[in-house]
One Martini backbone bead per residue (centre of mass of N, CA, C, O) as a GRO file, in nm:
protein
   71
    1MET     BB    1   2.827   7.596   8.447
    2TYR     BB    2   3.045   7.655   8.210
    3ARG     BB    3   3.350   7.813   8.094
    4ALA     BB    4   3.541   7.915   7.879
    5SER     BB    5   3.891   7.900   7.785
    6LEU     BB    6   4.187   8.041   7.551
    7ARG     BB    7   4.362   7.821   7.454
    8THR     BB    8   4.727   7.758   7.390
    9VAL     BB    9   4.886   7.458   7.174
   10GLU     BB   10   5.079   7.378   7.109
   11VAL     BB   11   5.277   7.189   6.784
   12ARG     BB   12   5.481   6.970   6.720
   13ARG     BB   13   5.733   6.847   6.550
   14VAL     BB   14   5.884   6.598   6.416
   15ILE     BB   15   6.178   6.541   6.269
   16PHE     BB   16   6.359   6.317   6.009
   17GLU     BB   17   6.619   6.118   5.886
   18GLU     BB   18   6.581   5.886   5.673
   19ASP     BB   19   6.784   5.763   5.381
   20GLY     BB   20   6.763   6.068   5.289
   21HIS     BB   21   6.474   6.145   5.420
   22ARG     BB   22   6.232   6.406   5.510
   23TYR     BB   23   6.065   6.398   5.795
   24ASN     BB   24   5.669   6.543   5.947
   25GLY     BB   25   5.454   6.449   6.186
   26PRO     BB   26   5.242   6.269   6.123
   27MET     BB   27   5.354   6.136   5.897
   28ALA     BB   28   5.630   6.023   6.023
   29ALA     BB   29   5.433   5.756   6.119
   30ARG     BB   30   5.380   5.704   5.810
   31GLY     BB   31   5.639   5.795   5.602
   32GLN     BB   32   5.599   5.988   5.417
   33PRO     BB   33   5.744   6.298   5.335
   34ILE     BB   34   5.850   6.582   5.270
   35ASP     BB   35   5.681   6.839   5.069
   36PRO     BB   36   5.795   7.040   4.804
   37GLN     BB   37   5.644   7.282   4.865
   38VAL     BB   38   5.654   7.326   5.104
   39GLY     BB   39   5.809   7.208   5.356
   40ASP     BB   40   5.957   7.301   5.660
   41GLN     BB   41   5.599   7.304   5.792
   42PRO     BB   42   5.403   7.379   5.920
   43LEU     BB   43   5.129   7.204   5.948
   44LEU     BB   44   4.856   7.273   5.831
   45GLY     BB   45   4.573   7.254   6.044
   46ALA     BB   46   4.687   7.256   6.315
   47HIS     BB   47   4.494   7.187   6.566
   48VAL     BB   48   4.269   7.266   6.845
   49ASP     BB   49   3.926   7.249   6.942
   50VAL     BB   50   3.802   7.455   7.246
   51GLY     BB   51   3.567   7.567   7.120
   52GLN     BB   52   3.275   7.758   7.254
   53PRO     BB   53   3.133   7.927   7.437
   54ASP     BB   54   2.862   7.983   7.615
   55ALA     BB   55   2.545   8.083   7.559
   56PRO     BB   56   2.382   8.186   7.814
   57PRO     BB   57   2.006   8.207   7.820
   58ALA     BB   58   1.754   8.419   7.776
   59GLN     BB   59   1.602   8.386   8.065
   60SER     BB   60   1.828   8.472   8.253
   61LEU     BB   61   1.904   8.735   8.143
   62ARG     BB   62   1.586   8.820   8.210
   63ARG     BB   63   1.650   8.795   8.476
   64SER     BB   64   1.924   8.950   8.573
   65GLU     BB   65   1.737   9.275   8.469
   66ARG     BB   66   1.519   9.218   8.683
   67ARG     BB   67   1.708   9.289   8.898
   68ALA     BB   68   1.895   9.540   8.824
   69ARG     BB   69   1.631   9.708   8.825
   70GLN     BB   70   1.587   9.655   9.109
   71PRO     BB   71   1.576   9.868   9.393
   0.00000   0.00000   0.00000
């Protein structure tokens, strides 16, 4: 059994100018200019899913409850 920990993940933007166009984020590698509606902002949805902590099985809980009740 393992314990999942919540981690803060830093997402760095890639911003550069080329031929008068500004590029950012994953689109920079593909040469897509920044969307003028969004501007120079972090890309929405840029995150890493670290998963959810697993709940222990119900049987383990019952066993531990029994242990706790024993004098």
